[in-house]
Amino acid sequence: MDTSPAVPPAPAPTTASAGTDLVLGLGVEVARDRVRVALVDSGGTVRARAERRDVPATPAVRARAVAALAHSASEDVEARLDGGRRVRIGQATAAFPAVVGADRASVYRVPGYEKGGTALRDALVDALGCPVTLENDVNLAALAELHLGAGRGEGTFVALVLGDGFGAGIVLDGKLHRGVTGIAGEVAFLPQPGRALGAQVLGDVALAGLAKEHGLREDVTLRDVLDRAEAGDELADEVVVEVARRLAVVLASVAIVVDPGLFVLGDQAARPPVYDRVASFLRDQVAVLPVRVVPSPLGSDAVVLGAARAASEALR
């Protein structure tokens, strides 16, 4: 039984009469060390946001944290409403950094996270009192790019997001492509020159190996490495050079298969030490490919904004 005191129980969901409620959607981002929420209306406007860090990685605790943040955000919205109207959450979409099954309810087992299955979705439904849909976090980042970011006006593009993990969100003819089982876009294990088949080429395990090879702490984050490289640390910069090379190889491989009109580099991949080197590598090594690459304008907000967009669409 989960007895962690880290996150207090959330207040019960609002039960005002349906005629006076303002029904909103809830976008949720469940990351390694934090949860974020964004309340959104059916027109796609984000009404309020909230965030909490250092949330223990169990379904029940995460769900309570989400519900508490949703309640706080709802109070912010209610304070601006006339006539004592209340906010009711009608639909939630939760982003999770793992493969989400075709049922949009279950996740595949991932080291460091839940054991898989529907435990997280079920806990969120219980805590929020509304329907909840799960989605891969990078898929939702791509959805945000499609409607709010660099992908607007692009029929077919690929968002490559590099942070604690690495993945691709694929948009084909204006629609998110998940694949038959939900595994489309898991590009962190695409083969690379000199790497064993099945080895992670980008992500936490790969970064730990690169850090060790270059005399850095194995538990260093990519953000820390980039900060150090920008400050002039030569060892960190060598790691960034290899990260960018591997990212460029993945991009070129996807380009041959999908032939998108655009690649959008998100999160840490949008920072100049990575983005500039990826663009240079593509220009110098694979100029024959008709590849356009741009950094995401959404920064670290892409995932939660994509979740909010999906929740808004579900409301409609």
mmCIF file of C-alpha atoms in Angstrom:
data_model
loop_
_atom_site.group_PDB
_atom_site.id
_atom_site.type_symbol
_atom_site.label_atom_id
_atom_site.label_comp_id
_atom_site.label_asym_id
_atom_site.label_seq_id
_atom_site.Cartn_x
_atom_site.Cartn_y
_atom_site.Cartn_z
ATOM 1 C CA MET A 1 0.000 0.000 0.000
ATOM 2 C CA ASP A 2 1.303 3.450 -0.876
ATOM 3 C CA THR A 3 1.758 5.502 2.319
ATOM 4 C CA SER A 4 4.087 8.191 0.998
ATOM 5 C CA PRO A 5 3.379 11.635 2.565
ATOM 6 C CA ALA A 6 5.108 13.490 -0.269
ATOM 7 C CA VAL A 7 1.853 14.554 -1.914
ATOM 8 C CA PRO A 8 -1.277 15.219 0.193
ATOM 9 C CA PRO A 9 -4.616 13.783 -0.895
ATOM 10 C CA ALA A 10 -6.348 16.010 -3.427
ATOM 11 C CA PRO A 11 -9.711 17.611 -2.700
ATOM 12 C CA ALA A 12 -12.720 15.832 -4.150
ATOM 13 C CA PRO A 13 -13.661 16.842 -7.711
ATOM 14 C CA THR A 14 -16.076 19.738 -8.080
ATOM 15 C CA THR A 15 -19.731 18.602 -8.075
ATOM 16 C CA ALA A 16 -21.548 21.783 -9.110
ATOM 17 C CA SER A 17 -24.600 21.331 -11.303
ATOM 18 C CA ALA A 18 -23.791 20.768 -14.953
ATOM 19 C CA GLY A 19 -25.738 23.847 -16.004
ATOM 20 C CA THR A 20 -23.431 26.221 -14.127
ATOM 21 C CA ASP A 21 -20.121 24.422 -14.555
ATOM 22 C CA LEU A 22 -17.382 25.627 -16.848
ATOM 23 C CA VAL A 23 -16.241 22.333 -18.348
ATOM 24 C CA LEU A 24 -12.538 22.319 -19.188
ATOM 25 C CA GLY A 25 -10.007 19.799 -20.385
ATOM 26 C CA LEU A 26 -6.825 18.953 -18.511
ATOM 27 C CA GLY A 27 -3.458 18.430 -20.151
ATOM 28 C CA VAL A 28 -1.018 16.510 -17.944
ATOM 29 C CA GLU A 29 2.708 15.926 -18.317
ATOM 30 C CA VAL A 30 4.166 13.148 -16.160
ATOM 31 C CA ALA A 31 7.959 13.391 -16.381
ATOM 32 C CA ARG A 32 10.755 11.746 -14.432
ATOM 33 C CA ASP A 33 10.941 14.352 -11.697
ATOM 34 C CA ARG A 34 7.804 16.452 -12.034
ATOM 35 C CA VAL A 35 4.180 16.685 -13.036
ATOM 36 C CA ARG A 36 2.616 19.602 -14.911
ATOM 37 C CA VAL A 37 -0.990 20.402 -15.681
ATOM 38 C CA ALA A 38 -2.732 22.883 -17.974
ATOM 39 C CA LEU A 39 -6.465 23.613 -17.929
ATOM 40 C CA VAL A 40 -7.790 24.287 -21.422
ATOM 41 C CA ASP A 41 -11.150 25.187 -22.918
ATOM 42 C CA SER A 42 -12.761 23.623 -25.989
ATOM 43 C CA GLY A 43 -11.349 26.408 -28.163
ATOM 44 C CA GLY A 44 -7.781 25.476 -27.242
ATOM 45 C CA THR A 45 -7.053 28.400 -24.900
ATOM 46 C CA VAL A 46 -5.007 27.457 -21.833
ATOM 47 C CA ARG A 47 -6.783 28.969 -18.807
ATOM 48 C CA ALA A 48 -4.335 28.044 -16.014
ATOM 49 C CA ARG A 49 -1.207 25.995 -15.359
ATOM 50 C CA ALA A 50 0.514 24.445 -12.360
ATOM 51 C CA GLU A 51 3.617 22.352 -11.727
ATOM 52 C CA ARG A 52 5.206 20.305 -8.965
ATOM 53 C CA ARG A 53 8.691 18.806 -8.905
ATOM 54 C CA ASP A 54 10.239 15.836 -7.111
ATOM 55 C CA VAL A 55 7.106 13.684 -7.192
ATOM 56 C CA PRO A 56 7.784 10.027 -6.302
ATOM 57 C CA ALA A 57 7.442 7.679 -9.250
ATOM 58 C CA THR A 58 4.428 5.598 -8.257
ATOM 59 C CA PRO A 59 1.021 5.747 -9.936
ATOM 60 C CA ALA A 60 -0.956 6.666 -6.810
ATOM 61 C CA VAL A 61 1.383 9.451 -5.704
ATOM 62 C CA ARG A 62 1.642 10.888 -9.192
ATOM 63 C CA ALA A 63 -2.126 10.805 -9.594
ATOM 64 C CA ARG A 64 -2.649 12.607 -6.274
ATOM 65 C CA ALA A 65 -0.125 15.239 -7.342
ATOM 66 C CA VAL A 66 -1.961 15.744 -10.638
ATOM 67 C CA ALA A 67 -5.316 16.063 -8.866
ATOM 68 C CA ALA A 68 -3.936 18.567 -6.364
ATOM 69 C CA LEU A 69 -2.442 20.680 -9.153
ATOM 70 C CA ALA A 70 -5.678 20.467 -11.140
ATOM 71 C CA HIS A 71 -7.624 21.672 -8.101
ATOM 72 C CA SER A 72 -5.232 24.603 -7.623
ATOM 73 C CA ALA A 73 -5.471 25.549 -11.302
ATOM 74 C CA SER A 74 -9.269 25.264 -11.164
ATOM 75 C CA GLU A 75 -9.377 27.672 -8.237
ATOM 76 C CA ASP A 76 -7.311 30.150 -10.258
ATOM 77 C CA VAL A 77 -9.847 29.979 -13.079
ATOM 78 C CA GLU A 78 -12.864 30.147 -10.753
ATOM 79 C CA ALA A 79 -11.486 33.326 -9.163
ATOM 80 C CA ARG A 80 -11.878 35.017 -12.547
ATOM 81 C CA LEU A 81 -15.407 33.730 -13.280
ATOM 82 C CA ASP A 82 -18.632 35.650 -12.692
ATOM 83 C CA GLY A 83 -21.625 34.453 -10.734
ATOM 84 C CA GLY A 84 -19.904 31.852 -8.567
ATOM 85 C CA ARG A 85 -19.473 29.390 -11.419
ATOM 86 C CA ARG A 86 -17.331 26.353 -10.794
ATOM 87 C CA VAL A 87 -14.832 24.514 -12.948
ATOM 88 C CA ARG A 88 -15.379 20.882 -13.807
ATOM 89 C CA ILE A 89 -12.796 18.778 -15.653
ATOM 90 C CA GLY A 90 -14.530 16.858 -18.409
ATOM 91 C CA GLN A 91 -11.569 15.121 -20.050
ATOM 92 C CA ALA A 92 -7.860 14.671 -19.373
ATOM 93 C CA THR A 93 -4.953 13.687 -21.608
ATOM 94 C CA ALA A 94 -1.766 12.600 -19.867
ATOM 95 C CA ALA A 95 1.654 12.553 -21.511
ATOM 96 C CA PHE A 96 4.051 9.838 -20.369
ATOM 97 C CA PRO A 97 7.656 9.141 -21.488
ATOM 98 C CA ALA A 98 7.103 5.559 -22.595
ATOM 99 C CA VAL A 99 5.393 3.568 -25.316
ATOM 100 C CA VAL A 100 1.631 3.859 -24.887
ATOM 101 C CA GLY A 101 -0.433 1.002 -26.278
ATOM 102 C CA ALA A 102 -3.070 1.287 -28.976
ATOM 103 C CA ASP A 103 -5.734 1.248 -26.238
ATOM 104 C CA ARG A 104 -4.382 4.649 -25.069
ATOM 105 C CA ALA A 105 -4.625 3.334 -21.513
ATOM 106 C CA SER A 106 -1.654 1.020 -20.958
ATOM 107 C CA VAL A 107 2.082 1.655 -21.002
ATOM 108 C CA TYR A 108 4.879 -0.723 -21.817
ATOM 109 C CA ARG A 109 7.251 -1.567 -18.996
ATOM 110 C CA VAL A 110 10.120 0.914 -18.729
ATOM 111 C CA PRO A 111 13.035 0.762 -16.217
ATOM 112 C CA GLY A 112 12.618 3.431 -13.543
ATOM 113 C CA TYR A 113 8.886 3.770 -14.102
ATOM 114 C CA GLU A 114 5.808 1.705 -13.406
ATOM 115 C CA LYS A 115 5.807 -1.945 -14.366
ATOM 116 C CA GLY A 116 3.475 -1.275 -17.246
ATOM 117 C CA GLY A 117 -0.214 -1.856 -17.770
ATOM 118 C CA THR A 118 -3.001 0.551 -16.877
ATOM 119 C CA ALA A 119 -1.995 1.411 -13.303
ATOM 120 C CA LEU A 120 -1.180 5.046 -14.052
ATOM 121 C CA ARG A 121 -4.296 5.664 -16.144
ATOM 122 C CA ASP A 122 -6.509 3.981 -13.543
ATOM 123 C CA ALA A 123 -5.003 6.042 -10.716
ATOM 124 C CA LEU A 124 -5.565 9.252 -12.684
ATOM 125 C CA VAL A 125 -9.193 8.342 -13.403
ATOM 126 C CA ASP A 126 -9.793 7.706 -9.696
ATOM 127 C CA ALA A 127 -8.094 10.931 -8.618
ATOM 128 C CA LEU A 128 -9.617 13.222 -11.254
ATOM 129 C CA GLY A 129 -13.065 11.684 -11.609
ATOM 130 C CA CYS A 130 -13.116 12.044 -15.402
ATOM 131 C CA PRO A 131 -12.068 10.063 -18.499
ATOM 132 C CA VAL A 132 -8.291 9.981 -18.993
ATOM 133 C CA THR A 133 -6.363 9.160 -22.143
ATOM 134 C CA LEU A 134 -2.648 8.345 -22.084
ATOM 135 C CA GLU A 135 -0.282 9.336 -24.884
ATOM 136 C CA ASN A 136 3.453 9.203 -25.484
ATOM 137 C CA ASP A 137 5.067 12.505 -24.528
ATOM 138 C CA VAL A 138 6.913 13.047 -27.814
ATOM 139 C CA ASN A 139 3.746 12.345 -29.801
ATOM 140 C CA LEU A 140 2.075 15.156 -27.878
ATOM 141 C CA ALA A 141 5.065 17.429 -28.452
ATOM 142 C CA ALA A 142 4.553 16.833 -32.178
ATOM 143 C CA LEU A 143 0.860 17.685 -31.795
ATOM 144 C CA ALA A 144 1.839 20.972 -30.150
ATOM 145 C CA GLU A 145 4.232 21.729 -33.012
ATOM 146 C CA LEU A 146 1.463 20.981 -35.529
ATOM 147 C CA HIS A 147 -0.960 23.489 -34.028
ATOM 148 C CA LEU A 148 1.207 25.983 -32.139
ATOM 149 C CA GLY A 149 4.819 25.645 -33.231
ATOM 150 C CA ALA A 150 7.113 25.075 -36.165
ATOM 151 C CA GLY A 151 4.833 22.456 -37.746
ATOM 152 C CA ARG A 152 1.967 24.826 -38.518
ATOM 153 C CA GLY A 153 1.199 24.658 -42.221
ATOM 154 C CA GLU A 154 3.274 21.493 -42.647
ATOM 155 C CA GLY A 155 1.390 18.405 -43.774
ATOM 156 C CA THR A 156 4.177 15.938 -42.978
ATOM 157 C CA PHE A 157 6.946 16.550 -40.466
ATOM 158 C CA VAL A 158 8.871 14.837 -37.673
ATOM 159 C CA ALA A 159 9.555 16.252 -34.205
ATOM 160 C CA LEU A 160 12.751 14.865 -32.661
ATOM 161 C CA VAL A 161 12.803 15.550 -28.927
ATOM 162 C CA LEU A 162 15.955 15.002 -26.884
ATOM 163 C CA GLY A 163 15.952 15.379 -23.107
ATOM 164 C CA ASP A 164 16.212 12.648 -20.472
ATOM 165 C CA GLY A 165 15.030 10.364 -23.275
ATOM 166 C CA PHE A 166 14.853 10.563 -27.032
ATOM 167 C CA GLY A 167 12.021 9.979 -29.454
ATOM 168 C CA ALA A 168 10.242 11.072 -32.606
ATOM 169 C CA GLY A 169 6.710 12.319 -33.081
ATOM 170 C CA ILE A 170 5.610 11.670 -36.667
ATOM 171 C CA VAL A 171 2.890 13.708 -38.369
ATOM 172 C CA LEU A 172 1.709 12.388 -41.749
ATOM 173 C CA ASP A 173 -0.741 14.397 -43.845
ATOM 174 C CA GLY A 174 -1.696 16.502 -40.839
ATOM 175 C CA LYS A 175 -2.350 13.563 -38.501
ATOM 176 C CA LEU A 176 -0.268 12.043 -35.720
ATOM 177 C CA HIS A 177 1.095 8.620 -36.706
ATOM 178 C CA ARG A 178 1.261 6.185 -33.787
ATOM 179 C CA GLY A 179 1.597 2.917 -35.663
ATOM 180 C CA VAL A 180 -0.418 -0.251 -35.124
ATOM 181 C CA THR A 181 0.841 -0.898 -31.577
ATOM 182 C CA GLY A 182 1.897 2.631 -30.579
ATOM 183 C CA ILE A 183 5.616 2.048 -31.057
ATOM 184 C CA ALA A 184 6.118 4.393 -34.032
ATOM 185 C CA GLY A 185 8.788 6.977 -33.303
ATOM 186 C CA GLU A 186 10.921 4.957 -30.880
ATOM 187 C CA VAL A 187 14.113 5.993 -32.650
ATOM 188 C CA ALA A 188 16.490 5.831 -29.680
ATOM 189 C CA PHE A 189 17.566 2.359 -30.799
ATOM 190 C CA LEU A 190 18.022 2.891 -34.527
ATOM 191 C CA PRO A 191 21.289 1.262 -35.678
ATOM 192 C CA GLN A 192 24.341 3.507 -35.909
ATOM 193 C CA PRO A 193 27.829 3.005 -37.362
ATOM 194 C CA GLY A 194 30.041 1.321 -34.778
ATOM 195 C CA ARG A 195 27.195 0.572 -32.380
ATOM 196 C CA ALA A 196 25.809 -2.869 -31.578
ATOM 197 C CA LEU A 197 22.322 -3.627 -32.851
ATOM 198 C CA GLY A 198 19.785 -2.922 -30.121
ATOM 199 C CA ALA A 199 22.049 -0.535 -28.225
ATOM 200 C CA GLN A 200 20.545 2.775 -27.150
ATOM 201 C CA VAL A 201 22.175 5.507 -29.232
ATOM 202 C CA LEU A 202 20.595 8.485 -27.468
ATOM 203 C CA GLY A 203 18.918 8.701 -24.070
ATOM 204 C CA ASP A 204 19.894 8.283 -20.442
ATOM 205 C CA VAL A 205 21.851 5.045 -20.831
ATOM 206 C CA ALA A 206 23.734 6.287 -23.885
ATOM 207 C CA LEU A 207 24.544 9.589 -22.188
ATOM 208 C CA ALA A 208 25.881 7.813 -19.101
ATOM 209 C CA GLY A 209 28.224 5.805 -21.323
ATOM 210 C CA LEU A 210 29.421 8.901 -23.178
ATOM 211 C CA ALA A 211 29.949 10.780 -19.921
ATOM 212 C CA LYS A 212 32.055 7.957 -18.490
ATOM 213 C CA GLU A 213 34.150 7.767 -21.658
ATOM 214 C CA HIS A 214 34.919 11.484 -21.393
ATOM 215 C CA GLY A 215 35.649 11.623 -17.674
ATOM 216 C CA LEU A 216 32.319 13.073 -16.558
ATOM 217 C CA ARG A 217 29.951 11.764 -13.886
ATOM 218 C CA GLU A 218 27.737 9.005 -15.224
ATOM 219 C CA ASP A 219 24.640 10.531 -13.610
ATOM 220 C CA VAL A 220 25.086 13.868 -15.377
ATOM 221 C CA THR A 221 22.058 15.147 -17.297
ATOM 222 C CA LEU A 222 22.138 16.349 -20.871
ATOM 223 C CA ARG A 223 21.095 19.799 -19.689
ATOM 224 C CA ASP A 224 24.122 19.877 -17.376
ATOM 225 C CA VAL A 225 26.425 18.744 -20.171
ATOM 226 C CA LEU A 226 25.148 21.469 -22.473
ATOM 227 C CA ASP A 227 25.461 24.096 -19.741
ATOM 228 C CA ARG A 228 29.067 23.074 -19.169
ATOM 229 C CA ALA A 229 29.827 23.015 -22.883
ATOM 230 C CA GLU A 230 28.420 26.508 -23.309
ATOM 231 C CA ALA A 231 30.618 27.628 -20.402
ATOM 232 C CA GLY A 232 33.724 26.354 -22.199
ATOM 233 C CA ASP A 233 34.195 22.856 -20.723
ATOM 234 C CA GLU A 234 36.070 20.938 -23.447
ATOM 235 C CA LEU A 235 35.175 17.451 -22.158
ATOM 236 C CA ALA A 236 31.497 18.323 -22.074
ATOM 237 C CA ASP A 237 31.780 19.790 -25.548
ATOM 238 C CA GLU A 238 33.229 16.517 -26.860
ATOM 239 C CA VAL A 239 30.146 14.720 -25.507
ATOM 240 C CA VAL A 240 27.882 17.253 -27.230
ATOM 241 C CA VAL A 241 29.705 16.714 -30.536
ATOM 242 C CA GLU A 242 28.985 12.975 -30.372
ATOM 243 C CA VAL A 243 25.371 13.503 -29.279
ATOM 244 C CA ALA A 244 24.832 15.810 -32.249
ATOM 245 C CA ARG A 245 26.469 13.354 -34.649
ATOM 246 C CA ARG A 246 24.228 10.514 -33.483
ATOM 247 C CA LEU A 247 21.153 12.736 -33.690
ATOM 248 C CA ALA A 248 22.054 13.712 -37.245
ATOM 249 C CA VAL A 249 22.416 10.058 -38.254
ATOM 250 C CA VAL A 250 18.975 9.278 -36.792
ATOM 251 C CA LEU A 251 17.509 12.252 -38.617
ATOM 252 C CA ALA A 252 19.014 11.180 -41.920
ATOM 253 C CA SER A 253 17.737 7.614 -41.438
ATOM 254 C CA VAL A 254 14.203 8.813 -40.724
ATOM 255 C CA ALA A 255 14.382 11.165 -43.710
ATOM 256 C CA ILE A 256 15.015 8.261 -46.067
ATOM 257 C CA VAL A 257 12.033 6.302 -44.703
ATOM 258 C CA VAL A 258 9.434 9.026 -44.063
ATOM 259 C CA ASP A 259 10.572 11.822 -46.415
ATOM 260 C CA PRO A 260 9.036 14.592 -44.289
ATOM 261 C CA GLY A 261 8.908 18.215 -45.307
ATOM 262 C CA LEU A 262 10.470 19.319 -42.034
ATOM 263 C CA PHE A 263 12.277 18.150 -38.904
ATOM 264 C CA VAL A 264 11.675 20.056 -35.666
ATOM 265 C CA LEU A 265 14.312 19.624 -32.955
ATOM 266 C CA GLY A 266 12.845 19.967 -29.483
ATOM 267 C CA ASP A 267 13.885 20.334 -25.847
ATOM 268 C CA GLN A 268 17.692 20.094 -25.475
ATOM 269 C CA ALA A 269 18.127 19.370 -29.195
ATOM 270 C CA ALA A 270 16.929 22.908 -29.924
ATOM 271 C CA ARG A 271 19.838 24.459 -28.038
ATOM 272 C CA PRO A 272 22.596 25.909 -30.281
ATOM 273 C CA PRO A 273 25.402 23.503 -29.264
ATOM 274 C CA VAL A 274 23.298 20.598 -30.562
ATOM 275 C CA TYR A 275 21.153 22.193 -33.236
ATOM 276 C CA ASP A 276 24.018 24.039 -34.954
ATOM 277 C CA ARG A 277 26.150 20.896 -35.113
ATOM 278 C CA VAL A 278 23.284 18.769 -36.430
ATOM 279 C CA ALA A 279 22.617 21.304 -39.180
ATOM 280 C CA SER A 280 26.334 21.433 -40.024
ATOM 281 C CA PHE A 281 26.639 17.642 -40.153
ATOM 282 C CA LEU A 282 23.667 17.314 -42.470
ATOM 283 C CA ARG A 283 24.966 20.065 -44.714
ATOM 284 C CA ASP A 284 28.475 18.607 -44.928
ATOM 285 C CA GLN A 285 27.771 14.866 -44.909
ATOM 286 C CA VAL A 286 24.331 14.203 -46.386
ATOM 287 C CA ALA A 287 23.575 17.291 -48.456
ATOM 288 C CA VAL A 288 21.968 15.032 -51.067
ATOM 289 C CA LEU A 289 18.947 14.626 -48.761
ATOM 290 C CA PRO A 290 16.313 17.392 -49.102
ATOM 291 C CA VAL A 291 16.128 17.969 -45.352
ATOM 292 C CA ARG A 292 14.846 21.087 -43.602
ATOM 293 C CA VAL A 293 15.635 21.348 -39.901
ATOM 294 C CA VAL A 294 14.461 24.011 -37.429
ATOM 295 C CA PRO A 295 14.582 24.373 -33.638
ATOM 296 C CA SER A 296 11.276 24.206 -31.804
ATOM 297 C CA PRO A 297 9.928 27.588 -30.673
ATOM 298 C CA LEU A 298 8.022 25.940 -27.800
ATOM 299 C CA GLY A 299 10.953 25.105 -25.537
ATOM 300 C CA SER A 300 10.181 22.788 -22.637
ATOM 301 C CA ASP A 301 6.432 23.558 -22.890
ATOM 302 C CA ALA A 302 5.778 21.436 -25.984
ATOM 303 C CA VAL A 303 4.640 18.298 -24.152
ATOM 304 C CA VAL A 304 2.176 19.899 -21.728
ATOM 305 C CA LEU A 305 0.809 22.153 -24.481
ATOM 306 C CA GLY A 306 0.327 19.106 -26.706
ATOM 307 C CA ALA A 307 -1.495 17.316 -23.894
ATOM 308 C CA ALA A 308 -3.718 20.359 -23.404
ATOM 309 C CA ARG A 309 -4.443 20.476 -27.136
ATOM 310 C CA ALA A 310 -5.437 16.795 -27.145
ATOM 311 C CA ALA A 311 -7.699 17.319 -24.110
ATOM 312 C CA SER A 312 -9.311 20.294 -25.837
ATOM 313 C CA GLU A 313 -9.990 18.235 -28.953
ATOM 314 C CA ALA A 314 -11.511 15.481 -26.791
ATOM 315 C CA LEU A 315 -13.906 18.030 -25.267
ATOM 316 C CA ARG A 316 -15.169 18.877 -28.735
#
